[in-house]
Tab-separated table of C-alpha atoms (C1' of nucleotides) in Angstrom:
chain	number	residue	atom	x	y	z
A	728	UNK	CA	-15.304	-4.088	13.364
A	729	UNK	CA	-13.859	-4.469	9.928
A	730	UNK	CA	-10.496	-4.767	8.358
A	731	UNK	CA	-10.786	-1.258	6.992
A	732	UNK	CA	-11.686	0.164	10.385
A	733	UNK	CA	-8.699	-1.538	11.982
A	734	UNK	CA	-6.389	-0.362	9.253
A	735	UNK	CA	-7.497	3.230	9.733
A	736	UNK	CA	-6.792	3.097	13.443
A	737	UNK	CA	-3.409	1.534	12.811
A	738	UNK	CA	-2.414	4.137	10.256
A	739	UNK	CA	-3.373	6.876	12.664
A	740	UNK	CA	-1.037	5.310	15.197
A	741	UNK	CA	2.049	5.352	13.029
A	742	UNK	CA	4.498	7.432	15.070
A	743	UNK	CA	6.065	10.625	13.808
A	744	UNK	CA	9.315	9.930	12.011
A	745	UNK	CA	8.440	6.327	11.191
A	746	UNK	CA	6.981	4.612	8.139
A	747	UNK	CA	4.975	1.446	7.582
A	748	UNK	CA	4.415	-0.757	4.550
A	749	UNK	CA	1.015	-1.636	3.116
A	750	UNK	CA	1.583	-5.276	3.948
A	751	UNK	CA	2.561	-4.453	7.498
A	752	UNK	CA	-0.615	-2.476	8.061
A	753	UNK	CA	-2.680	-5.215	6.484
A	754	UNK	CA	-1.121	-7.769	8.814
A	755	UNK	CA	-1.716	-5.649	11.897
A	756	UNK	CA	-5.296	-5.118	10.775
A	757	UNK	CA	-5.733	-8.859	10.743
A	758	UNK	CA	-5.452	-9.728	7.064
A	759	UNK	CA	-1.943	-10.047	5.601
A	760	UNK	CA	-3.282	-10.560	2.096
A	761	UNK	CA	-5.196	-7.352	1.676
A	762	UNK	CA	-2.338	-4.928	1.242
A	763	UNK	CA	-4.079	-3.509	-1.815
A	764	UNK	CA	-7.092	-2.709	0.266
A	765	UNK	CA	-4.902	-0.444	2.355
A	766	UNK	CA	-4.149	1.677	-0.674
A	767	UNK	CA	-7.810	1.848	-1.475
A	768	UNK	CA	-8.743	3.046	1.966
A	769	UNK	CA	-6.168	5.800	1.817
A	770	UNK	CA	-7.938	7.089	-1.281
A	771	UNK	CA	-11.230	6.576	0.457
A	772	UNK	CA	-10.590	8.391	3.698
A	773	UNK	CA	-7.111	9.842	3.951
A	774	UNK	CA	-8.525	13.330	4.237
A	775	UNK	CA	-11.684	12.797	6.229
A	776	UNK	CA	-9.930	10.641	8.783
A	777	UNK	CA	-6.861	12.853	8.643
A	778	UNK	CA	-4.551	9.907	8.240
A	779	UNK	CA	-0.759	10.227	7.954
A	780	UNK	CA	-0.948	8.641	4.518
A	781	UNK	CA	2.541	9.825	3.663
A	782	UNK	CA	3.962	7.374	6.210
A	783	UNK	CA	2.652	4.455	4.204
A	784	UNK	CA	5.018	3.067	1.573
A	785	UNK	CA	5.546	-0.175	-0.327
A	786	UNK	CA	7.689	-3.116	0.771
A	787	UNK	CA	10.670	-1.938	-1.270
A	788	UNK	CA	10.919	1.173	0.849
A	789	UNK	CA	9.986	3.458	-2.011
A	790	UNK	CA	7.091	5.801	-2.678
A	791	UNK	CA	4.485	4.154	-4.849
A	792	UNK	CA	3.029	7.370	-6.184
A	793	UNK	CA	4.119	8.595	-9.588
A	794	UNK	CA	5.924	11.912	-9.914
A	795	UNK	CA	3.321	14.589	-10.455
A	796	UNK	CA	0.653	12.566	-8.675
A	797	UNK	CA	1.734	13.101	-5.103
A	798	UNK	CA	5.220	11.661	-5.102
A	799	UNK	CA	6.921	14.967	-4.394
A	800	UNK	CA	4.447	15.876	-1.670
A	801	UNK	CA	4.879	12.590	0.142
A	802	UNK	CA	8.653	12.741	-0.113
A	803	UNK	CA	8.643	16.284	1.239
A	804	UNK	CA	6.412	15.397	4.178
A	805	UNK	CA	8.601	12.428	5.076
A	806	UNK	CA	11.805	14.418	4.840
A	807	UNK	CA	10.306	16.973	7.202
A	808	UNK	CA	9.840	14.168	9.717
A	809	UNK	CA	13.467	13.153	9.429
A	810	UNK	CA	13.079	10.275	6.972
A	811	UNK	CA	16.171	9.970	4.806
A	812	UNK	CA	16.051	9.047	1.122
A	813	UNK	CA	18.822	7.316	-0.790
A	814	UNK	CA	19.994	8.759	-4.105
A	815	UNK	CA	17.760	6.120	-5.694
A	816	UNK	CA	14.804	7.501	-3.767
A	817	UNK	CA	14.624	4.618	-1.344
A	818	UNK	CA	14.080	4.780	2.408
A	819	UNK	CA	16.256	2.879	4.877
A	820	UNK	CA	13.644	0.575	6.358
A	821	UNK	CA	16.113	-0.736	8.934
A	822	UNK	CA	16.002	2.649	10.621
A	823	UNK	CA	12.647	4.095	9.711
A	824	UNK	CA	10.254	1.156	9.597
A	825	UNK	CA	7.623	1.295	12.310
A	826	UNK	CA	7.980	-1.482	14.875
A	827	UNK	CA	4.219	-1.932	14.969
A	828	UNK	CA	3.593	-0.723	18.493
A	829	UNK	CA	0.461	1.346	18.777
A	830	UNK	CA	0.245	4.435	20.918
A	831	UNK	CA	-3.499	4.079	21.327
A	832	UNK	CA	-4.841	0.614	21.771
A	833	UNK	CA	-8.638	0.478	22.180
B	701	DA	C1'	-24.741	-10.659	-8.143
B	702	DA	C1'	-20.853	-9.946	-11.553
B	703	DC	C1'	-17.160	-7.307	-13.114
B	704	DC	C1'	-13.665	-3.700	-12.612
B	705	DT	C1'	-10.071	-1.280	-10.220
B	706	DG	C1'	-6.116	-0.209	-7.229
B	707	DA	C1'	-0.531	4.439	-3.650
B	708	DC	C1'	0.467	-3.937	-3.204
B	709	DT	C1'	3.311	-8.363	-2.858
B	710	DT	C1'	5.749	-12.128	-4.531
B	711	DC	C1'	7.860	-15.165	-7.954
B	712	DG	C1'	10.449	-16.113	-12.222
B	713	DG	C1'	13.526	-14.608	-15.972
C	122	DT	C1'	18.939	-5.557	-9.296
C	123	DC	C1'	15.229	-4.536	-12.564
C	124	DC	C1'	10.962	-5.813	-15.299
C	125	DG	C1'	6.763	-8.384	-16.294
C	126	DA	C1'	3.050	-11.580	-14.926
C	127	DA	C1'	0.023	-13.681	-11.498
C	128	DG	C1'	-2.317	-13.611	-7.104
C	129	DC	C1'	-5.342	-11.418	-3.488
C	130	DC	C1'	-8.837	-8.480	-0.927
C	131	DA	C1'	-12.453	-5.206	-0.396
C	132	DG	C1'	-15.179	-1.428	-2.161
C	133	DG	C1'	-17.483	0.791	-6.193
C	134	DT	C1'	-20.409	0.598	-10.300
DNA sequence: AACCTGACTTCGG
DNA sequence: TCCGAAGCCAGGT
Protein backbone atom coordinates (compact mmCIF):
# COMPACT_ATOMS: atom_id res chain seq x y z
CA UNK A 1 0.00 0.00 0.00
CA UNK A 2 1.42 3.33 -0.97
CA UNK A 3 0.45 6.92 -0.75
CA UNK A 4 -0.19 7.00 -4.47
CA UNK A 5 -2.42 3.94 -4.32
CA UNK A 6 -4.46 5.47 -1.50
CA UNK A 7 -4.76 8.76 -3.31
CA UNK A 8 -6.08 7.04 -6.42
CA UNK A 9 -8.76 5.24 -4.45
CA UNK A 10 -9.72 8.46 -2.71
CA UNK A 11 -10.00 10.41 -5.93
CA UNK A 12 -12.21 7.72 -7.38
CA UNK A 13 -14.48 8.14 -4.38
CA UNK A 14 -15.07 11.84 -4.80
CA UNK A 15 -18.85 12.07 -5.15
CA UNK A 16 -20.57 13.55 -8.18
CA UNK A 17 -21.13 17.26 -7.75
CA UNK A 18 -18.36 17.69 -5.20
CA UNK A 19 -14.73 18.79 -5.42
CA UNK A 20 -11.63 18.13 -3.35
CA UNK A 21 -8.34 19.98 -2.96
CA UNK A 22 -4.92 18.45 -3.55
CA UNK A 23 -4.05 18.94 0.09
CA UNK A 24 -7.26 17.31 1.22
CA UNK A 25 -6.59 14.22 -0.87
CA UNK A 26 -3.01 14.10 0.35
CA UNK A 27 -4.21 14.22 3.94
CA UNK A 28 -6.77 11.48 3.42
CA UNK A 29 -4.11 9.39 1.72
CA UNK A 30 -2.03 9.68 4.84
CA UNK A 31 0.50 12.36 3.95
CA UNK A 32 -0.61 15.99 4.26
CA UNK A 33 2.64 17.28 2.81
CA UNK A 34 2.56 15.58 -0.54
CA UNK A 35 -0.10 17.63 -2.25
CA UNK A 36 2.20 18.01 -5.24
CA UNK A 37 2.39 14.28 -5.58
CA UNK A 38 -1.35 14.26 -6.13
CA UNK A 39 -0.95 16.40 -9.21
CA UNK A 40 1.74 14.11 -10.47
CA UNK A 41 -0.39 11.03 -10.10
CA UNK A 42 -3.21 12.63 -12.03
CA UNK A 43 -0.80 13.04 -14.93
CA UNK A 44 0.40 9.53 -14.35
CA UNK A 45 -2.88 7.68 -14.29
CA UNK A 46 -5.89 9.92 -14.72
CA UNK A 47 -6.85 8.11 -17.89
CA UNK A 48 -5.88 4.54 -17.14
CA UNK A 49 -7.52 4.60 -13.75
CA UNK A 50 -10.40 6.66 -15.10
CA UNK A 51 -10.17 9.14 -12.28
CA UNK A 52 -12.50 12.14 -11.92
CA UNK A 53 -9.49 14.42 -12.18
CA UNK A 54 -11.69 17.42 -12.89
CA UNK A 55 -12.98 17.28 -9.31
CA UNK A 56 -9.53 18.02 -7.98
CA UNK A 57 -8.70 21.71 -7.52
CA UNK A 58 -6.29 23.83 -5.49
CA UNK A 59 -6.90 25.23 -2.01
CA UNK A 60 -8.04 28.59 -3.37
CA UNK A 61 -11.00 26.94 -5.02
CA UNK A 62 -9.74 27.67 -8.50
CA UNK A 63 -8.65 25.52 -11.42
CA UNK A 64 -4.89 25.19 -11.53
CA UNK A 65 -4.69 24.41 -15.22
CA UNK A 66 -3.84 27.19 -17.63
CA UNK A 67 -6.34 28.23 -20.28
CA UNK A 68 -5.67 26.17 -23.37
CA UNK A 69 -4.16 23.35 -21.34
CA UNK A 70 -7.30 21.82 -19.93
CA UNK A 71 -8.78 24.70 -17.98
CA UNK A 72 -11.85 25.01 -20.16
CA UNK A 73 -12.45 21.26 -20.19
CA UNK A 74 -12.27 20.97 -16.43
CA UNK A 75 -14.53 23.97 -15.91
CA UNK A 76 -17.05 22.54 -18.35
CA UNK A 77 -17.07 19.13 -16.68
CA UNK A 78 -17.57 20.70 -13.26
CA UNK A 79 -20.36 22.96 -14.44
CA UNK A 80 -22.12 19.91 -15.85
CA UNK A 81 -22.06 18.42 -12.36
CA UNK A 82 -23.64 21.52 -10.89
CA UNK A 83 -20.50 23.24 -9.62
CA UNK A 84 -20.92 27.00 -9.73
CA UNK A 85 -18.12 29.39 -10.66
CA UNK A 86 -17.82 32.97 -9.49
CA UNK A 87 -17.18 35.73 -12.03
CA UNK A 88 -13.54 35.46 -10.93
CA UNK A 89 -13.57 31.78 -11.83
CA UNK A 90 -13.58 30.58 -8.26
CA UNK A 91 -15.66 27.77 -6.78
CA UNK A 92 -17.63 28.16 -3.55
CA UNK A 93 -15.83 25.62 -1.41
CA UNK A 94 -18.34 26.07 1.41
CA UNK A 95 -20.94 24.37 -0.75
CA UNK A 96 -18.98 22.17 -3.10
CA UNK A 97 -16.02 20.91 -1.10
CA UNK A 98 -16.14 17.17 -0.50
CA UNK A 99 -16.63 16.27 3.16
CA UNK A 100 -14.14 13.43 2.83
CA UNK A 101 -16.52 10.53 3.29
CA UNK A 102 -15.74 7.65 1.00
CA UNK A 103 -18.42 5.63 -0.73
CA UNK A 104 -16.18 2.60 -0.99
CA UNK A 105 -13.97 1.86 1.94
CA UNK A 106 -11.80 -1.26 1.48
C1' DA B 1 22.37 7.51 -6.17
C1' DA B 2 21.74 12.49 -7.58
C1' DC B 3 19.16 15.86 -9.83
C1' DC B 4 14.95 17.61 -12.01
C1' DT B 5 10.08 18.43 -12.26
C1' DG B 6 5.25 19.36 -11.01
C1' DA B 7 -2.66 20.58 -12.24
C1' DC B 8 0.45 22.40 -4.60
C1' DT B 9 0.58 25.05 -0.04
C1' DT B 10 1.91 28.56 2.93
C1' DC B 11 4.18 32.82 4.40
C1' DG B 12 5.68 37.63 3.77
C1' DG B 13 5.38 42.09 1.36
C1' DT C 1 -6.45 40.51 -2.28
C1' DC C 2 -2.61 39.60 -5.42
C1' DC C 3 2.35 38.31 -6.44
C1' DG C 4 6.80 36.17 -5.53
C1' DA C 5 9.79 33.00 -2.89
C1' DA C 6 10.54 28.88 -0.10
C1' DG C 7 9.22 24.32 1.39
C1' DC C 8 7.80 19.38 0.56
C1' DC C 9 6.97 14.64 -1.50
C1' DA C 10 7.32 11.04 -4.81
C1' DG C 11 8.31 9.48 -9.44
C1' DG C 12 11.18 9.93 -13.69
C1' DT C 13 15.64 10.34 -16.01
